[in-house]
Coordinates of C-alpha atoms and ligand atoms in Angstrom, one line a residue:
M1279 CA -22.0 -0.7 -1.8
P1280 CA -20.3 -0.7 1.6
T1281 CA -19.2 -4.2 2.9
N1282 CA -18.0 -5.7 6.2
D1283 CA -14.5 -4.7 5.1
D1284 CA -15.5 -1.1 4.9
A1285 CA -16.9 -1.2 8.5
L1286 CA -13.6 -2.7 9.6
V1287 CA -11.6 0.0 7.9
E1288 CA -13.8 2.6 9.6
R1289 CA -13.1 0.9 13.0
K1290 CA -9.4 1.0 12.3
C1291 CA -9.6 4.7 11.4
D1292 CA -11.2 5.3 14.8
T1293 CA -8.3 3.6 16.5
L1294 CA -5.8 5.6 14.5
N1295 CA -7.6 8.8 15.5
I1296 CA -7.3 8.0 19.2
I1297 CA -3.6 7.8 18.8
L1298 CA -3.5 11.0 16.7
E1299 CA -5.5 12.7 19.5
E1300 CA -2.7 11.9 21.9
K1301 CA 0.0 13.0 19.5
C1302 CA -1.8 16.3 18.8
A1303 CA -2.3 17.0 22.5
K1304 CA 1.5 16.7 23.0
G1305 CA 2.0 19.3 20.4
D1306 CA 5.3 17.8 19.0
S1307 CA 5.9 16.6 15.5
F1308 CA 5.9 12.8 15.0
D1309 CA 6.6 10.3 12.3
I1310 CA 3.3 9.9 10.6
H1311 CA 4.7 7.3 8.1
H1312 CA 5.4 4.9 11.0
L1313 CA 1.8 5.3 12.3
Y1314 CA 0.3 4.8 8.9
G1315 CA 2.5 1.6 8.6
Q1316 CA 0.8 0.2 11.8
F1317 CA -2.6 1.3 10.6
T1318 CA -2.3 -0.4 7.2
L1319 CA -0.8 -3.6 8.7
E1320 CA -3.5 -3.8 11.3
T1321 CA -6.2 -3.2 8.6
M1322 CA -4.7 -5.8 6.3
L1323 CA -4.5 -8.4 9.0
A1324 CA -8.1 -7.8 9.9
V1325 CA -9.6 -7.6 6.5
A1326 CA -7.6 -10.3 4.7
F1327 CA -6.8 -12.7 7.5
G1328 CA -9.5 -12.1 10.1
S1329 CA -6.8 -11.5 12.6
E1330 CA -7.3 -8.7 15.2
V1331 CA -4.1 -7.1 16.6
N1332 CA -3.6 -3.8 18.3
L1333 CA -0.4 -2.6 16.7
L1334 CA -1.4 1.1 17.0
K1335 CA -2.0 0.6 20.7
G1336 CA 1.5 -0.8 21.1
E1337 CA 0.8 -4.6 21.0
G1338 CA 2.4 -7.0 18.5
S1339 CA 5.4 -4.7 17.9
L1340 CA 7.4 -7.8 16.8
L1341 CA 5.1 -8.1 13.8
T1342 CA 5.5 -4.4 12.8
E1343 CA 9.3 -4.8 13.3
A1344 CA 9.4 -7.8 11.1
V1345 CA 7.4 -6.2 8.2
A1346 CA 9.5 -3.0 8.5
G1347 CA 12.6 -5.2 8.8
L1348 CA 11.8 -7.0 5.6
F1349 CA 11.8 -3.7 3.6
D1350 CA 14.9 -2.4 5.3
D1351 CA 16.8 -5.6 4.6
L1352 CA 15.9 -5.3 1.0
S1353 CA 16.9 -1.7 0.7
E1354 CA 20.2 -2.3 2.5
S1355 CA 21.2 -5.6 1.0
I1356 CA 23.4 -6.0 -2.0
I1357 CA 20.7 -7.1 -4.3
T1358 CA 20.4 -6.1 -7.9
W1359 CA 17.3 -4.5 -9.3
E1360 CA 17.1 -7.4 -11.7
E1361 CA 16.5 -9.7 -8.8
V1362 CA 13.8 -7.4 -7.4
F1363 CA 12.1 -7.2 -10.8
H1364 CA 12.2 -11.0 -11.2
S1365 CA 10.7 -11.3 -7.8
H1366 CA 7.8 -9.0 -8.3
F1367 CA 5.0 -9.8 -6.0
P1368 CA 3.6 -13.2 -6.8
S1369 CA 7.0 -15.0 -6.8
L1370 CA 8.3 -13.1 -3.9
L1371 CA 8.7 -16.0 -1.6
T1372 CA 11.1 -17.8 -3.9
F1373 CA 13.1 -14.6 -4.2
V1374 CA 13.3 -13.8 -0.5
S1375 CA 14.2 -17.3 0.4
K1376 CA 17.1 -17.1 -2.1
I1377 CA 18.2 -13.8 -0.6
G1378 CA 17.4 -15.0 2.9
A1379 CA 20.0 -17.7 2.5
R1380 CA 22.6 -15.0 1.9
F1381 CA 21.4 -12.4 4.4
L1382 CA 20.8 -13.5 7.9
P1383 CA 18.7 -10.6 9.2
L1384 CA 16.3 -11.0 6.3
S1385 CA 15.8 -14.6 7.1
R1386 CA 15.0 -13.7 10.7
H1387 CA 12.3 -11.2 9.7
L1388 CA 11.0 -13.5 7.0
K1389 CA 10.9 -16.4 9.4
Y1390 CA 8.9 -14.4 11.9
L1391 CA 6.4 -13.4 9.2
N1392 CA 6.2 -16.9 7.9
D1393 CA 5.7 -18.4 11.4
T1394 CA 3.1 -15.8 12.2
S1395 CA 1.2 -16.6 9.0
I1396 CA 1.3 -20.4 9.8
E1397 CA 0.1 -19.7 13.3
I1398 CA -2.8 -17.6 12.0
I1399 CA -3.7 -20.4 9.5
K1400 CA -3.5 -23.1 12.2
S1401 CA -5.7 -21.1 14.6
R1402 CA -8.2 -20.4 11.9
R1403 CA -8.4 -24.1 11.2
E1404 CA -9.2 -24.7 14.9
Q1405 CA -12.1 -22.2 14.8
N1406 CA -15.3 -23.9 14.0
D1407 CA -17.2 -20.6 13.1
D1408 CA -14.8 -19.9 10.3
E1409 CA -17.5 -20.3 7.7
K1410 CA -18.8 -16.9 8.7
C1411 CA -15.6 -15.3 7.8
K1412 CA -15.2 -15.4 4.1
D1413 CA -12.0 -13.4 3.8
F1414 CA -8.9 -13.9 1.6
L1415 CA -7.4 -16.4 4.0
R1416 CA -10.5 -18.5 4.1
L1417 CA -10.6 -18.6 0.3
L1418 CA -7.0 -19.8 0.2
M1419 CA -7.7 -22.4 3.0
D1420 CA -10.7 -23.8 1.1
A1421 CA -8.3 -24.6 -1.7
S1422 CA -5.8 -26.3 0.6
A1423 CA -4.2 -29.7 1.2
T1424 CA -2.1 -30.9 4.1
D1425 CA 1.7 -30.2 4.0
D1426 CA 2.3 -34.0 3.7
D1427 CA 0.6 -33.8 0.3
E1428 CA 3.1 -31.3 -1.1
D1429 CA 5.3 -33.9 -2.7
K1430 CA 2.6 -36.3 -3.6
T1431 CA 1.5 -34.8 -6.8
N1432 CA 0.0 -37.9 -8.4
S1433 CA -3.6 -36.7 -8.7
S1434 CA -4.5 -33.5 -10.5
Q1435 CA -6.6 -32.5 -7.5
K1436 CA -3.6 -32.6 -5.2
K1437 CA -1.6 -30.6 -7.7
M1438 CA -4.2 -27.8 -7.5
A1439 CA -4.4 -27.7 -3.7
L1440 CA -2.5 -25.3 -1.6
T1441 CA -0.5 -26.4 1.4
D1442 CA -0.1 -24.3 4.6
Q1443 CA 3.3 -23.3 3.5
Q1444 CA 2.1 -22.1 0.1
I1445 CA -0.8 -20.2 1.8
A1446 CA 1.8 -18.5 4.1
G1447 CA 3.8 -17.5 1.0
L1448 CA 0.7 -15.9 -0.6
C1449 CA -0.1 -14.1 2.7
L1450 CA 3.4 -12.7 2.6
D1451 CA 2.9 -11.5 -1.0
F1452 CA -0.2 -9.6 0.3
F1453 CA 1.7 -8.1 3.2
V1454 CA 4.4 -6.9 0.9
A1455 CA 2.2 -5.8 -2.0
G1456 CA -0.4 -4.0 0.0
Q1457 CA 0.8 -2.8 3.4
E1458 CA 3.8 -0.6 2.8
T1459 CA 2.5 0.7 -0.5
T1460 CA -0.7 2.1 1.1
A1461 CA 1.1 3.5 4.1
N1462 CA 3.4 5.3 1.7
A1463 CA 0.5 6.7 -0.3
L1464 CA -1.1 8.0 2.9
A1465 CA 2.2 9.5 4.2
Y1466 CA 3.0 11.2 0.9
S1467 CA -0.5 12.7 0.6
S1468 CA -0.2 14.0 4.2
Y1469 CA 3.3 15.4 3.5
L1470 CA 2.2 17.2 0.4
L1471 CA -0.9 18.7 2.1
S1472 CA 1.3 20.0 4.9
L1473 CA 3.5 21.7 2.3
N1474 CA 0.6 23.1 0.4
P1475 CA -1.8 24.6 2.9
D1476 CA -4.1 26.2 0.2
E1477 CA -4.7 22.8 -1.3
Q1478 CA -5.3 21.3 2.1
E1479 CA -7.9 24.0 2.8
R1480 CA -9.6 23.3 -0.5
L1481 CA -9.7 19.6 0.3
C1482 CA -11.1 20.2 3.9
E1483 CA -13.8 22.5 2.4
A1484 CA -14.8 19.7 0.0
I1485 CA -15.0 17.3 2.9
D1486 CA -17.1 19.7 5.0
N1487 CA -19.4 20.4 2.1
Y1488 CA -19.9 16.7 1.5
Y1489 CA -20.9 16.2 5.2
Q1490 CA -23.2 19.2 5.3
E1491 CA -25.2 17.6 2.5
N1492 CA -24.8 14.0 3.8
E1493 CA -24.8 14.3 7.6
D1494 CA -24.7 10.5 8.4
A1495 CA -22.5 9.4 5.6
S1496 CA -20.0 6.7 6.4
L1497 CA -16.3 7.0 5.7
Y1498 CA -16.8 4.6 2.8
D1499 CA -19.5 6.9 1.3
A1500 CA -17.2 9.9 1.7
S1501 CA -14.3 8.0 0.2
Q1502 CA -16.3 7.3 -3.0
N1503 CA -18.0 10.7 -3.4
I1504 CA -15.5 13.6 -3.0
P1505 CA -13.8 14.2 -6.3
Y1506 CA -11.2 16.6 -5.0
L1507 CA -10.0 13.9 -2.5
D1508 CA -9.4 11.5 -5.4
W1509 CA -7.4 14.2 -7.3
V1510 CA -5.2 14.9 -4.2
I1511 CA -4.3 11.2 -3.8
Q1512 CA -3.8 10.7 -7.5
E1513 CA -1.4 13.7 -7.5
A1514 CA 0.5 12.3 -4.5
L1515 CA 0.8 9.0 -6.3
R1516 CA 2.1 10.8 -9.3
M1517 CA 4.8 12.6 -7.5
Y1518 CA 5.8 9.7 -5.2
P1519 CA 4.6 6.4 -6.7
P1520 CA 5.0 3.8 -3.9
A1521 CA 5.9 1.2 -6.6
P1522 CA 8.3 3.2 -8.7
L1523 CA 8.6 0.6 -11.5
T1524 CA 7.1 -2.6 -12.9
K1525 CA 8.1 -5.1 -15.5
R1526 CA 6.9 -7.5 -18.1
Q1527 CA 8.6 -10.4 -19.8
C1528 CA 8.0 -11.0 -23.6
N1529 CA 6.5 -14.4 -24.2
K1530 CA 7.1 -14.0 -28.0
T1531 CA 9.4 -11.9 -30.0
C1532 CA 7.7 -8.6 -31.1
T1533 CA 8.6 -5.3 -32.7
I1534 CA 7.1 -2.1 -31.4
N1535 CA 7.9 1.3 -33.0
G1536 CA 10.9 -0.3 -34.8
I1537 CA 12.4 -1.8 -31.7
T1538 CA 12.5 -5.6 -31.5
F1539 CA 12.0 -7.3 -28.2
P1540 CA 13.3 -10.9 -28.3
K1541 CA 11.2 -13.7 -26.6
G1542 CA 12.2 -13.9 -22.9
S1543 CA 13.5 -10.3 -22.6
L1544 CA 12.6 -8.3 -19.6
V1545 CA 11.0 -4.9 -20.2
I1546 CA 11.1 -2.4 -17.3
F1547 CA 8.4 0.3 -17.0
P1548 CA 9.9 3.3 -15.1
I1549 CA 6.7 4.5 -13.4
Q1550 CA 8.5 7.3 -11.5
Y1551 CA 10.0 8.6 -14.7
L1552 CA 6.7 8.6 -16.6
H1553 CA 5.1 10.5 -13.7
C1554 CA 7.7 13.2 -13.6
S1555 CA 8.7 13.5 -17.2
P1556 CA 8.3 17.1 -18.6
D1557 CA 7.2 15.4 -21.8
N1558 CA 4.0 14.3 -20.0
W1559 CA 3.5 17.0 -17.4
D1560 CA 3.8 20.8 -17.1
E1561 CA 5.9 21.7 -14.1
P1562 CA 6.0 18.1 -12.9
E1563 CA 7.6 19.2 -9.6
V1564 CA 4.5 21.2 -8.6
F1565 CA 1.8 19.6 -6.5
N1566 CA -1.4 20.4 -8.5
P1567 CA -4.4 18.1 -7.8
N1568 CA -6.3 19.8 -10.7
R1569 CA -4.3 17.8 -13.1
F1570 CA -6.8 15.0 -12.3
S1571 CA -9.9 17.0 -12.9
P1572 CA -11.8 16.0 -16.1
E1573 CA -10.4 19.2 -17.8
G1574 CA -6.9 18.5 -16.5
K1575 CA -7.0 14.9 -17.9
E1576 CA -8.1 16.0 -21.3
G1577 CA -5.7 15.0 -24.1
R1578 CA -3.2 13.4 -21.7
N1579 CA -2.0 9.9 -22.5
P1580 CA -3.5 7.7 -19.7
L1581 CA -0.2 5.7 -19.6
S1582 CA 1.6 8.8 -18.3
H1583 CA 0.0 8.0 -14.9
I1584 CA 0.2 4.3 -13.8
P1585 CA 0.8 4.1 -10.0
F1586 CA -1.1 0.8 -10.0
G1587 CA 0.4 -0.6 -13.2
W1588 CA -1.6 -1.3 -16.3
G1589 CA -3.5 -4.1 -18.1
P1590 CA -4.6 -7.5 -17.0
R1591 CA -1.7 -7.8 -14.4
S1592 CA -2.3 -4.4 -12.8
C1593 CA -2.7 -4.1 -9.1
I1594 CA -5.5 -6.3 -7.7
G1595 CA -5.6 -4.2 -4.5
M1596 CA -6.2 -0.8 -6.1
R1597 CA -9.8 -0.3 -5.2
F1598 CA -9.2 -1.4 -1.6
A1599 CA -6.0 0.7 -1.3
L1600 CA -7.8 3.8 -2.5
M1601 CA -10.8 3.3 -0.3
E1602 CA -8.6 2.7 2.7
A1603 CA -6.4 5.7 2.1
K1604 CA -9.4 8.1 1.3
A1605 CA -11.4 6.9 4.3
C1606 CA -8.4 7.4 6.6
L1607 CA -7.6 11.0 5.3
V1608 CA -11.3 12.0 5.6
S1609 CA -11.4 10.7 9.2
I1610 CA -8.3 12.8 10.0
L1611 CA -9.1 16.0 8.1
R1612 CA -12.5 16.3 9.7
K1613 CA -10.7 17.0 13.0
Y1614 CA -7.1 18.1 12.2
R1615 CA -4.8 19.9 9.8
F1616 CA -1.3 18.6 8.8
E1617 CA 1.3 21.2 9.5
R1618 CA 5.0 21.4 8.4
S1619 CA 7.4 21.5 11.4
P1620 CA 11.1 22.3 11.5
D1621 CA 12.0 18.6 11.2
T1622 CA 9.8 18.0 8.2
Q1623 CA 12.3 17.1 5.5
V1624 CA 12.2 19.2 2.3
P1625 CA 13.1 17.9 -0.2
L1626 CA 12.1 14.4 1.0
Q1627 CA 14.8 11.7 0.8
L1628 CA 13.6 8.4 -0.4
K1629 CA 14.8 4.8 -0.2
F1630 CA 14.2 2.1 -2.7
S1631 CA 13.5 -1.6 -2.1
L1632 CA 10.4 -3.3 -3.3
T1633 CA 8.7 0.0 -2.7
Q1634 CA 9.7 3.6 -2.6
S1635 CA 9.5 4.9 1.0
P1636 CA 10.6 8.0 2.9
K1637 CA 14.2 7.3 4.0
N1638 CA 13.9 9.0 7.4
G1639 CA 10.1 8.8 8.0
I1640 CA 7.8 11.8 7.6
F1641 CA 7.7 14.2 10.5
L1642 CA 4.6 16.5 10.8
K1643 CA 2.5 18.2 13.4
L1644 CA -1.2 17.9 13.7
I1645 CA -3.3 21.0 14.6
K1646 CA -6.8 20.5 15.9
V1647 CA -9.5 22.5 14.1
Ligands
HEM2651 C1 -1.3 2.6 -2.9 C2 -1.2 1.3 -2.8 C3 -0.7 0.4 -3.9 C4 0.0 0.7 -5.0 C5 0.6 2.0 -5.4 C6 0.2 -0.6 -5.7 C7 0.9 -0.7 -6.9 C8 1.1 -1.9 -7.6 C9 1.8 -2.0 -8.8 C10 2.5 -0.9 -9.6 C11 1.7 -3.3 -9.2 C12 2.3 -4.0 -10.5 C13 1.2 -3.9 -11.6 C14 1.7 -4.1 -13.0 O1 2.8 -4.6 -13.2 O2 0.9 -3.7 -13.9 C15 0.9 -4.0 -8.2 C16 0.6 -5.4 -8.2 C17 0.0 -6.0 -7.2 N1 -0.6 -5.5 -6.1 FE1 -0.6 -3.5 -5.6 N2 -0.5 -1.6 -5.0 C18 -1.1 -1.0 -3.9 C19 -1.8 -1.7 -3.0 C20 -2.1 -3.0 -3.0 C21 -3.0 -3.7 -2.0 C22 -3.7 -3.0 -0.8 C23 -2.9 -5.0 -2.3 C24 -3.6 -6.2 -1.6 C25 -4.7 -6.1 -0.9 C26 -2.1 -5.2 -3.5 C27 -1.9 -6.4 -4.1 C28 -1.2 -6.5 -5.3 C29 -0.9 -7.8 -6.0 C30 -1.3 -9.2 -5.4 C31 -0.2 -7.5 -7.1 C32 0.3 -8.5 -8.2 C33 -0.8 -8.6 -9.3 C34 -0.4 -9.6 -10.4 O3 0.8 -9.8 -10.6 O4 -1.3 -10.1 -11.1 N3 -1.7 -3.9 -3.9 N4 0.5 -3.1 -7.2

C-alpha cells in the first residue's frame, strides 16, 4: 500500500528529474553519484524528519557538505577497521565523538550535523500542528525528556526518556546508515547499466511494458511490480555492496564447524567477499541480473548475498531504500538512458569508510529517448 512517504519520494524524484533535464540539455557528462547523494539526503530529511530542504536546487549546501565531509573524514582518518566495526550504526555517536576529539575536521562536520538536528528538533517542538506529522522524528520526540533530565536518572521513566541530544544522535545514525548507502546503490546501478547497454534496454522494455498495462501507475506501484528492476538492483548490490561488511559479537562461547568463538569475540562478515567469491558465483565479475531470477536463485545459499545483513539485526531501512532506489530509477529511465562517457572510470575505484563509495564520483552522460 502506498503511503505519504511514497508520495514524498515521488515528489523528490520529480525534483531530481528537473535537474537531470538541465544536465542532459548541456550534453556533458556529470557526477551522478553527487546528485544521488543530494536526492537521498533531501528525501531522508523529508521522510524521517519532516524537514523540507532544496539541496538539489542548490540550497542548504552546507548540509550536503557536512554529510559528505563526515564520510570523507572517516575514509581519510587514521582509524582502524576495528574502531569502525565497534561503532556500527547504533553506537556511532560515541564513536565519532571519540574520533572527533582527535580529528578536528570531523568534529566540525559532526558539530554542524548535530547542531542542524537540534535545530530541527527545536523547530518541530515549536510547531503546534506536529501531531499530523507522525514521522521518525516525532516518534523519538514523543519518547523525550528535557536535557536537564539527562543526569537525573532516579525514576525509571526518566531513564527511558530521550533527551534532545540523544535524539540528535539517533538522527545522525539514520543519516549515516541510510543516506550514503542508498545514493551508492543508485550510482552503482546507473554505472553498471551504462556499461551494459543490452541489460539497460531490457530493463527499459520491462518498464515500458509495465506502464502500457498500468497507464496511471505511481512510481511506488512500478517499484513493487517490475521483477527485472529488482534483479538489476540486487545484482548492483552484489557487485558493489554499499556496506562491504558487518559484524557480530559473541555473547556466549560457541563452537561452529569445529571453530570455537570465545564469549566477547568479534566476528566479521565480509559481505563484499561473499558477493564476489567464485565459490558462490559463476563469473562473479560479470553483471548478470538473471542471477536473481527464480531459476537463477535455485540451489544458491541465501547467505551468499547479504547486502542488507542478515537476521534480527539486519537493516531496518531495506524496504524503504529499495523502494526509493527503484522509484528513482524508473522515473529516470522513462525519459533517459545512461551512457558511458570518456571520463567514466573503468574499472571503478572505490574508497572505504563506514560505506563503500566511488572514490572519484561516477561520471556518466544522459541521453534523452
Ligand atoms: C541500499 C541501502 C542500504 C544498505 C545497502 C544498507 C545496509 C545495511 C547493513 C549491511 C546493515 C547491517 C546489518 C547486519 O549487521 O545484519 C544495516 C543496518 C542498519 N541500517 Fe541499513 N542499509 C541501507 C539503507 C538504510 C536506510 C535507508 C536506513 C534508514 C532509513 C537504514 C538504517 C539502518 C539501521 C538503523 C541499521 C542498524 C540496525 C541494527 O543494528 O539493528 N539503512 N544496513
